[in-house]
Coordinates of C-alpha atoms in Angstrom, one line a residue:
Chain A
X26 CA 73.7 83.7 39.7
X27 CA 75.6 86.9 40.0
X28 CA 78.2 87.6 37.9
X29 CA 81.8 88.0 38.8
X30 CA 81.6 91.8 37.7
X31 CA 78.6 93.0 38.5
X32 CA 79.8 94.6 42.0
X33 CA 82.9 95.6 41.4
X34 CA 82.7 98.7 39.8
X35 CA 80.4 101.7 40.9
X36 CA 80.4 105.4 38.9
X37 CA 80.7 108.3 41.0
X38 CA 80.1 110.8 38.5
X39 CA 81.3 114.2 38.1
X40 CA 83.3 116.1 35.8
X41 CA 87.1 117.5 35.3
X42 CA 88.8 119.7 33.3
X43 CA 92.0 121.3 32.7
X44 CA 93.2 124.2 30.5
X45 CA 96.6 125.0 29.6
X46 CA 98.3 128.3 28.9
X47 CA 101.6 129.9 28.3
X48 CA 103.3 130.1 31.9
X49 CA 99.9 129.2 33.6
X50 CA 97.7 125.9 33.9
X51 CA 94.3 125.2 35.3
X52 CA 92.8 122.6 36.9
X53 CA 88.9 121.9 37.7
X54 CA 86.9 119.3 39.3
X55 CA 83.1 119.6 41.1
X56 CA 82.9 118.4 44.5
X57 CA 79.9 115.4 44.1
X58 CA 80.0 112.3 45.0
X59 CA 77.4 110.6 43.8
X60 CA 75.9 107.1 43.0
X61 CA 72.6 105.6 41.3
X62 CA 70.4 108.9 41.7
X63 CA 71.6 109.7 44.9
X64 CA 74.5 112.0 46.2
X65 CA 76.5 110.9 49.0
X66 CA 78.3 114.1 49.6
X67 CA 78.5 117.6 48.4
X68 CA 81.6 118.2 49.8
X69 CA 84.2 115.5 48.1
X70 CA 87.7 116.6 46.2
X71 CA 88.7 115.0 43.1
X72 CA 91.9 116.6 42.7
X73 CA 95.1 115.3 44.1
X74 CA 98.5 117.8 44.1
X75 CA 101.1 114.8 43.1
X76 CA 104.2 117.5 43.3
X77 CA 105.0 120.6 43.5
X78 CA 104.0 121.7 40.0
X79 CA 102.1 118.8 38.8
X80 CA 98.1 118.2 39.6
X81 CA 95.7 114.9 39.0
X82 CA 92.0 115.4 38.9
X83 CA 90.1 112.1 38.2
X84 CA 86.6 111.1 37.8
X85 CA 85.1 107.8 37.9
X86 CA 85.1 105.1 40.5
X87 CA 86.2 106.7 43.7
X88 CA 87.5 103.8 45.2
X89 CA 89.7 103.0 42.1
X90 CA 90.5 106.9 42.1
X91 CA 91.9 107.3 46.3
X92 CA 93.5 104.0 45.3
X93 CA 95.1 105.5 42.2
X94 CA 96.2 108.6 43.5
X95 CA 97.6 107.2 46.7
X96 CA 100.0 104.8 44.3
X97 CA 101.0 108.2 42.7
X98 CA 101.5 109.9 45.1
X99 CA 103.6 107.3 47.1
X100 CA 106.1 106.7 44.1
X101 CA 106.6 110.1 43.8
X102 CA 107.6 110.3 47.5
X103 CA 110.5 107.6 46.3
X104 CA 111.4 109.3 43.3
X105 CA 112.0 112.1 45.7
X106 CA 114.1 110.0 48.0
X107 CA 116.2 108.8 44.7
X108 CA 117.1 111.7 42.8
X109 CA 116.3 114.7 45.7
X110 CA 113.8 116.1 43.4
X111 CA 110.4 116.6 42.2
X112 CA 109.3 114.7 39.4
X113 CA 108.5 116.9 36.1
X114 CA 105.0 116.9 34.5
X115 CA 106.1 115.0 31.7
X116 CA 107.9 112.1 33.9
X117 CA 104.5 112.1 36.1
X118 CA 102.5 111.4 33.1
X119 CA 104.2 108.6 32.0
X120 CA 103.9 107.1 35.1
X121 CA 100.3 107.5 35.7
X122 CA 99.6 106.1 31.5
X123 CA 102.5 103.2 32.9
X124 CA 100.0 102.7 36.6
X125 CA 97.1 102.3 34.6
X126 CA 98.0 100.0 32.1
X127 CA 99.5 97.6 34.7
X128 CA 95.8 97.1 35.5
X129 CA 95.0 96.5 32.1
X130 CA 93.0 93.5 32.9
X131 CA 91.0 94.7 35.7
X132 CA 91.2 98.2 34.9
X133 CA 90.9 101.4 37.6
X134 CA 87.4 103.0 36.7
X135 CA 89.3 106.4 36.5
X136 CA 89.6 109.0 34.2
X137 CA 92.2 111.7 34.5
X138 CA 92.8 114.9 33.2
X139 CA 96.8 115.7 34.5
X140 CA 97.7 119.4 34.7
X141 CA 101.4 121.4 35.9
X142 CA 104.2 122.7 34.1
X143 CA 106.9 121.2 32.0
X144 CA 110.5 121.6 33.0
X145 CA 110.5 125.2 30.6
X146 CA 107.5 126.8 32.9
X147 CA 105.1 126.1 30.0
X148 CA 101.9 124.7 31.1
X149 CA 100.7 121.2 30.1
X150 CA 98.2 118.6 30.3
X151 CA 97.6 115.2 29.7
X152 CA 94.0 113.4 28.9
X153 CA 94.0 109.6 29.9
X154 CA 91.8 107.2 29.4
X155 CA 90.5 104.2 31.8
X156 CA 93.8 102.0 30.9
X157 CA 96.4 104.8 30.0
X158 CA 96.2 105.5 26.9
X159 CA 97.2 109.4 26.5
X160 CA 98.1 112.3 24.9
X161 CA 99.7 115.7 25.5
X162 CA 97.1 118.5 24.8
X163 CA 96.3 122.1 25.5
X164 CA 93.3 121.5 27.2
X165 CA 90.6 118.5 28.1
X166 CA 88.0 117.2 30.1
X167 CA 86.9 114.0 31.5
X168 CA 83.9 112.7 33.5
X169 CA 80.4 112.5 33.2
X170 CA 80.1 116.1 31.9
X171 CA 82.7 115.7 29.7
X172 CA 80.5 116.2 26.3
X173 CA 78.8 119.1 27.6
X174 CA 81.9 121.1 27.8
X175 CA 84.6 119.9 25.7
X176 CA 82.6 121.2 22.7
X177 CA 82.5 124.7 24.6
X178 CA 86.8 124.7 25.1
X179 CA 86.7 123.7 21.2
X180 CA 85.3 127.1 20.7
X181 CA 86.0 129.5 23.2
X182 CA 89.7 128.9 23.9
X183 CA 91.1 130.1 20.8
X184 CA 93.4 127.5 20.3
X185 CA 96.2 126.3 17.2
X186 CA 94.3 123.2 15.9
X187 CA 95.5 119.6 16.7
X188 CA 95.6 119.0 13.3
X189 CA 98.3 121.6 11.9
X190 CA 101.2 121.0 10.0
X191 CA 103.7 121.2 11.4
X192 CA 102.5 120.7 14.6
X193 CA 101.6 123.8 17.0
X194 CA 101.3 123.8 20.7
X195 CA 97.7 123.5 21.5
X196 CA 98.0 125.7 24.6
X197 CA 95.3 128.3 24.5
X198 CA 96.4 132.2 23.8
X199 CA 94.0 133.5 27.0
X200 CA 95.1 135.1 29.8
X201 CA 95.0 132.9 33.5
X202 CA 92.0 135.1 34.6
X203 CA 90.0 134.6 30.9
X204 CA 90.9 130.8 31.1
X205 CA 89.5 130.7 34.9
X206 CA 86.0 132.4 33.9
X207 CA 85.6 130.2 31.2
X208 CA 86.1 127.2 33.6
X209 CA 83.6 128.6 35.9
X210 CA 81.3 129.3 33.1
X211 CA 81.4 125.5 31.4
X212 CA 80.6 124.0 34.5
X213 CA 77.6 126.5 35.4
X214 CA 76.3 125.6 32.0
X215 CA 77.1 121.2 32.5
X216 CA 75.7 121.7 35.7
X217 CA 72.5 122.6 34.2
X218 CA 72.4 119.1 32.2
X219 CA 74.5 116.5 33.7
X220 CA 72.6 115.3 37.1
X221 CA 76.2 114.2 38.3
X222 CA 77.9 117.7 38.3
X223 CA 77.2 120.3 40.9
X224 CA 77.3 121.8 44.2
X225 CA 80.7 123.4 44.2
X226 CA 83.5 123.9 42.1
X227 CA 87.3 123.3 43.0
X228 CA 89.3 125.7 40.7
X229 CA 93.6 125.0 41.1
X230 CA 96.1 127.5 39.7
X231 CA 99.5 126.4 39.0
X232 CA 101.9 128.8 37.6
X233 CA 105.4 130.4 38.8
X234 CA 104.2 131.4 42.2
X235 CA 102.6 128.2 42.9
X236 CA 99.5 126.5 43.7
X237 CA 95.8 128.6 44.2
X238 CA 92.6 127.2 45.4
X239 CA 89.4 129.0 44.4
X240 CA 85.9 127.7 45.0
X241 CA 82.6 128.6 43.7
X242 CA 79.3 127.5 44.5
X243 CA 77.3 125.4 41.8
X244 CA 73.4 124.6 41.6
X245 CA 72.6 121.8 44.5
X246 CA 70.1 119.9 42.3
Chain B
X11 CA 101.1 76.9 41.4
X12 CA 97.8 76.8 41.6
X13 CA 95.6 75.6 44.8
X14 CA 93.4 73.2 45.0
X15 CA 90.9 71.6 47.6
X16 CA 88.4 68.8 47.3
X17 CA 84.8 70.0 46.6
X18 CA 82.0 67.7 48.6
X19 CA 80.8 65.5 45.4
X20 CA 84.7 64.3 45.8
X21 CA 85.9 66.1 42.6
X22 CA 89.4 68.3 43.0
X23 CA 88.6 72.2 41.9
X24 CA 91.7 74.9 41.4
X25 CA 91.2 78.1 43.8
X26 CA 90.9 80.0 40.6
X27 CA 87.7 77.7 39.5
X28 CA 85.9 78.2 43.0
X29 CA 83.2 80.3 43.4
X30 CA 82.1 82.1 46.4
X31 CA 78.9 82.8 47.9
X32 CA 78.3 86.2 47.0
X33 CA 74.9 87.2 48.4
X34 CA 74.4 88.2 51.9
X35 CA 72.4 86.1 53.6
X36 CA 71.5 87.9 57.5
X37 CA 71.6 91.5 56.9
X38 CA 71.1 94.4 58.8
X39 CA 69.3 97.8 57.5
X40 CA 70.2 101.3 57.5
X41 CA 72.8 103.6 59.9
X42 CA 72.8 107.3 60.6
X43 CA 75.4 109.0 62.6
X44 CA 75.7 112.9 62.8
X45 CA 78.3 114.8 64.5
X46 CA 76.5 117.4 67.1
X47 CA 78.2 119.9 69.9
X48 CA 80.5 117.3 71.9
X49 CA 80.7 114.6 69.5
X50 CA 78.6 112.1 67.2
X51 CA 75.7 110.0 67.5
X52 CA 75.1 106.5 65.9
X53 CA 71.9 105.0 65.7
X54 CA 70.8 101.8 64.3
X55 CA 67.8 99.2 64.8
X56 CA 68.9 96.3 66.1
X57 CA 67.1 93.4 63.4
X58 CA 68.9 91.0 61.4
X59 CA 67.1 90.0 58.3
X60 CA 67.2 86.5 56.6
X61 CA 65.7 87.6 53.1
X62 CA 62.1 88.4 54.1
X63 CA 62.3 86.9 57.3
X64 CA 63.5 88.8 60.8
X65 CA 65.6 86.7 61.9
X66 CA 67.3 88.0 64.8
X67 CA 65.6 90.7 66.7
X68 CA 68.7 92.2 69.3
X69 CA 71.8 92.5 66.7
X70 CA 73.7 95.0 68.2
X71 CA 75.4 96.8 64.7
X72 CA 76.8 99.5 66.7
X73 CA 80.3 98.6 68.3
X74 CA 82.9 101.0 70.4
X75 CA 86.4 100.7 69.0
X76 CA 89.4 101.3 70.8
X77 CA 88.9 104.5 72.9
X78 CA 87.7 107.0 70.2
X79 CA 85.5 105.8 67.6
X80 CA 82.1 103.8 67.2
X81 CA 81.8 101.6 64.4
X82 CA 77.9 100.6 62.8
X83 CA 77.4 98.4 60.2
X84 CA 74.7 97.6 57.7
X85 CA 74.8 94.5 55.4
X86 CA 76.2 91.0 56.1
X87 CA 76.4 90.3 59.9
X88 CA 78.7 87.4 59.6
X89 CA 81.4 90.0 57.7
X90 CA 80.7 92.9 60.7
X91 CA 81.5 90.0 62.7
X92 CA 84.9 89.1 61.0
X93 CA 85.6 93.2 60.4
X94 CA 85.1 93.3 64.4
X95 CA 87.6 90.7 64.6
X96 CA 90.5 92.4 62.3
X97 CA 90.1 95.3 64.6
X98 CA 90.1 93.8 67.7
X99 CA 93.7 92.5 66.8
X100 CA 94.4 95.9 65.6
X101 CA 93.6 97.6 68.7
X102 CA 95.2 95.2 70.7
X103 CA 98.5 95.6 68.8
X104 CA 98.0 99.3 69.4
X105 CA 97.9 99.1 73.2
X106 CA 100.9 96.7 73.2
X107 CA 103.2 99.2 71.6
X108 CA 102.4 101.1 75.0
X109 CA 103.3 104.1 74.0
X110 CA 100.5 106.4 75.3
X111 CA 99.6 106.7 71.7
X112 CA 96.1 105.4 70.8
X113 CA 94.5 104.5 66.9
X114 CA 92.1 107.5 66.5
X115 CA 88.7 107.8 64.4
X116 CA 91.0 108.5 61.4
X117 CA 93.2 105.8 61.6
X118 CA 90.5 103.2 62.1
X119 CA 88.6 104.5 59.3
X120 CA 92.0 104.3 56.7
X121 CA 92.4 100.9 58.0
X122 CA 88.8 99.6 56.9
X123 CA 88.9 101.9 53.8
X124 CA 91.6 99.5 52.7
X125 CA 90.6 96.2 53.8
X126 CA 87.4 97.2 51.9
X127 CA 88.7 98.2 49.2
X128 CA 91.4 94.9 49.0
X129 CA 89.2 92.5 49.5
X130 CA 87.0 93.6 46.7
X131 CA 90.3 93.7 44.1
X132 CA 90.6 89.7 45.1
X133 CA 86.4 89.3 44.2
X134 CA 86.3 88.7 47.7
X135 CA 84.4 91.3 49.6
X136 CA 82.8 91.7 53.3
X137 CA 79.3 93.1 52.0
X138 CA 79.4 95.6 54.3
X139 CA 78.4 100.0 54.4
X140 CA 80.3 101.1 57.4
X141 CA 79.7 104.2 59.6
X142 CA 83.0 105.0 61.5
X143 CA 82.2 108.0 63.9
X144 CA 84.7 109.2 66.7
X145 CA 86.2 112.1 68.8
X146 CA 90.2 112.6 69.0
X147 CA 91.7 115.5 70.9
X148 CA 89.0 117.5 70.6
X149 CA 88.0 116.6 66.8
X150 CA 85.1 114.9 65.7
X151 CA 85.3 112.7 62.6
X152 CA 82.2 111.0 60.9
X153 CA 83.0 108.4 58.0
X154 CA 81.9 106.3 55.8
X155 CA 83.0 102.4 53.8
X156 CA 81.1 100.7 51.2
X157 CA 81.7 97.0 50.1
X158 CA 83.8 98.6 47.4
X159 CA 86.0 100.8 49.2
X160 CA 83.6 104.3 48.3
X161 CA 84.3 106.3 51.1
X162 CA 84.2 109.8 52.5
X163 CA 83.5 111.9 55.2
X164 CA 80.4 114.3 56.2
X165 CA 78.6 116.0 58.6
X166 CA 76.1 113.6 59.1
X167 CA 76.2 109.6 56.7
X168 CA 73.7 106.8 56.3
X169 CA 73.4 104.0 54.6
X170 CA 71.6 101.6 52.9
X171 CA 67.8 103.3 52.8
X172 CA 68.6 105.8 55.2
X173 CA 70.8 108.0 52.0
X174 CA 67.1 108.1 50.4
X175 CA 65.0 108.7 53.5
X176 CA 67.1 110.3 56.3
X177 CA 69.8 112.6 54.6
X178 CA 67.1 114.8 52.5
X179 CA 65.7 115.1 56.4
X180 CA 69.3 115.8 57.6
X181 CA 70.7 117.9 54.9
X182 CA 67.4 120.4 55.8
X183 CA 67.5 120.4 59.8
X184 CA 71.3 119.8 60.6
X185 CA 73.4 122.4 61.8
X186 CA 76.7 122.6 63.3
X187 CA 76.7 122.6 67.0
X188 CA 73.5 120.6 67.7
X189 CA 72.7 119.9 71.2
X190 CA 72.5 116.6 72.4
X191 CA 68.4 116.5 72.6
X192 CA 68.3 118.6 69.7
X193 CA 70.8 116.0 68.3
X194 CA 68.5 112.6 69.4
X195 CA 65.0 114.3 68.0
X196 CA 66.9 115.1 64.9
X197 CA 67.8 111.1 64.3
X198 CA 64.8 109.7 65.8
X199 CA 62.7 111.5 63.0
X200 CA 64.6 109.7 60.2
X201 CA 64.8 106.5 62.5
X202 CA 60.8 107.1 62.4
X203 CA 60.1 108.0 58.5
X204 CA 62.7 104.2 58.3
X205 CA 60.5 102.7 60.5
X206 CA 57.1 103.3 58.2
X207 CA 58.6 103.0 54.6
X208 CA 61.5 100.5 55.1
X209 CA 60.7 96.8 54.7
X210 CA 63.2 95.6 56.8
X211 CA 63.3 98.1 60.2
X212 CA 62.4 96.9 62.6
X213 CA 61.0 98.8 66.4
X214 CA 63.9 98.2 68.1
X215 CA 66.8 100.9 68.4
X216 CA 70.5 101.0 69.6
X217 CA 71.8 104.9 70.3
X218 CA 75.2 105.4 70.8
X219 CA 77.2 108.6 71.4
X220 CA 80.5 109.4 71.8
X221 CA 82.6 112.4 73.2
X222 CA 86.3 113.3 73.7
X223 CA 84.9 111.9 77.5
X224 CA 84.0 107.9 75.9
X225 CA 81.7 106.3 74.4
X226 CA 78.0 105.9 75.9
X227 CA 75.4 102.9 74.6
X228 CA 72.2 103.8 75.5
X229 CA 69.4 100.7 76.7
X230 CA 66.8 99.9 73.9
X231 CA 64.5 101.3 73.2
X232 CA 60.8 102.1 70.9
X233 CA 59.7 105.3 69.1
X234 CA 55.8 105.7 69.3
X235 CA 54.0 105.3 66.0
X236 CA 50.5 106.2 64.7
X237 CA 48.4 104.4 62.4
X238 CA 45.6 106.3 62.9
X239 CA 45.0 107.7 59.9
X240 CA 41.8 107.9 58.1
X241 CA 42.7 106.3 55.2
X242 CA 43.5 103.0 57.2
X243 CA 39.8 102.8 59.0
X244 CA 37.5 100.8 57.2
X245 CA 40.7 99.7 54.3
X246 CA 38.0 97.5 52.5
X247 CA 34.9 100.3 52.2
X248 CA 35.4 100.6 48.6
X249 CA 36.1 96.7 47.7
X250 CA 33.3 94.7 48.1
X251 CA 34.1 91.2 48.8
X252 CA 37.4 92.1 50.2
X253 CA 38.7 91.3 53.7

């Protein structure tokens, strides 16, 4: 007899990141798709622009994931038609951690790593987890290489501790072109390990003049 | 308020208490469609498994929809048979809008992503992988659907065995701008390496194409194979006993 849940849900692997910095913020994804041992496609983006300064990147299941994002993205079209603006970081956070939970009984297989800037230019991100639980930090990563590189931002980024008193912004003290090598740098080194992250890298800039793409080629194995 | 119907041993069951058959019973195998020059080519064999048992021998899995895209399916017959349905109305509400507007490979391929992906939030899926392949104003699209709602978009897609046999085989000899023989050797040596390592292909092959000029279905047809190796003479040499 099969269960209920044992179709449902499929991993799709890969890995995201996101680093913030003073007046800058980066965000990270590789381009597999993956499932079992096989990869259906080198070529696949896991990041989603949700507004103007204000970027999703999700790993997981990638049905749950185009489902997820679409939501996002379509509520933010209707906060636009209500209050002729774009929504803030902050306000896009809480409604993604608010999206989630709603499916708290049949959750989406997704785990996000939300970058941008606040409403002072500063850059932020938020690390969810499958049913919206989150928390405002100065950098993260989710996804199947998560553990390979989170331990590597621990050390290299320089930091204020999480656990100060009284509290300090976690956003790291590097420069946007030190914080973009290091990104380029954890996920040459996960790629080596994690069989789910590889084949190219999709780097996105935010900061006052926008949103950059930058690719770079990963190992195909 | 909950639904309920009356189960055959007379009993009255809730909706929420019903369960539904959730194996596929006549399946078909793999699909491979890769985009070439003018446009894509779809091939499938044409077997319908019951279990271990071929079935059905002619099931066409390749379908034209509309006037730009080709649909193939692997997995449950039966739900091809209903998805063939739901698009049938959806092309036909198309061409009533009259507009000279007409549902391109795209569109179709949103459309199933989300029925997909909707009828496997209500535990209800079509056990389906679906290759949408089509030409639009010049630009070829190639797609794929699992029973999930997994989808994405390539160069050339299989599914089923043919993302372990064929795509190593496609990801070394496919290269943009394929000619149309190149194109058909190309799939006929994964159709061929399917045909000798997976249980359920059968010698029987549907090859469709299609081009910003329509869609073309090609007769059946066989692909030679050769048994003759030397390892298969004499298979009992070594057993005695053994027939």
């Amino acid at each position: 007899m099969s269960r209920r849940g044992d179709w449902v849900y499929e991993n799709n692997g890969g890995t995201c990141v996101a680093i913030a910095g003073a007046d800058y913020c980066v965000v990270a994804a590789d381009t597999r798709l993956s499932t079992g041992y096989s990869i259906y496609t080198r070529d696949y983006s896991k990041i989603c622009k949700l507004a103007d300064k204000c970027v999703l990147a999700s790993s997981g299941f990638q049905g749950d994931i185009k489902a997820l994002q679409k939501n996002l993205s379509a509520r933010h079209l209707i906060y636009q038609h209500q209050h002729n603006k774009q929504m803030s970081c902050p306000a896009m956070a809480q409604l993604l951690s608010n999206t989630l939970y709603y499916k708290r009984f049949f959750p989406y297989y997704a785990f996000n790593v939300l970058g941008g800037l606040d409403n002072e230019g500063k850059g932020c991100v938020f690390t969810y987890d499958a049913v919206g639980s989150y928390e405002r930090v100065g950098y993260s990563s989710q996804g199947s290489g998560s553990t390979l590189i989170m331990p590597v931002l621990d050390n290299q980024l320089k930091s204020p501790s999480p656990l100060l008193l009284p509290a300090k912004d976690s956003v790291t003290p590097l420069s946007e072109m030190e914080a973009v090598d290091l990104v380029k740098d954890v996920f040459a080194s996960a790629t080596e390990r994690d069989i789910y992250t590889g084949d190219k890298l999709e780097i996105v800039i935010i900061n006052a003049s926008g949103i950059q793409h930058e690719f770079m080629e990963l190992r195909k194995d | 308020m909950a639904q309920s119907f009356e189960v055959p041993n007379g009993h009255s069951v809730e909706e929420h208490d019903l369960e539904r058959t959730l194996n596929p019973y006549v399946t078909g195998t793999s699909v491979i469609g890769l985009k070439y020059k003018d446009g894509i080519i779809l091939a499938a064999d044409t077997g319908g498994s019951y279990g271990s048992t071929l079935r059905y021998k002619s099931v066409e899995r390749i379908k034209p929809i509309g006037k730009h895209s080709l649909l193939g399916a692997s997995g449950e017959i039966s739900d091809f048979q209903e998805i063939l349905k739901y698009l049938d109305e959806l092309i036909i509400y198309d061409n009533m809008w009259d507009d000279g507007n007409s549902l391109g490979p795209k569109e179709v391929h949103n459309y199933l992503n989300r029925v997909m992906y909707n009828r496997r939030n209500k535990f209800d899926p079509l056990w389906n992988s679906l290759v949408l392949g089509g030409v639009k104003n010049g630009q070829k699209y190639l797609g794929v659907v699992n029973m999930i709602g997994t989808h994405f978009e390539d160069d050339h897609v299989a599914t089923g065995f043919g993302n372990h046999l064929a795509r190593p085989i496609l990801r070394a000899e496919w290269h943009a701008d394929l000619s149309f023989e190149e194109a058909v050797k190309l799939v006929e040596k994964c159709l061929l390496v399917l045909l000798y390592r997976d249980r359920s292909a059968i010698n029987k092959f549907q090859l469709a194409k299609i081009t910003e000029e329509g869609t073309t279905i090609y007769p059946r047809y066989s692909l030679k194979t050769f048994w003759g190796f030397s390892a298969f003479q004499n298979p009992t040499k070594g057993a005695v006993g053994s027939w």
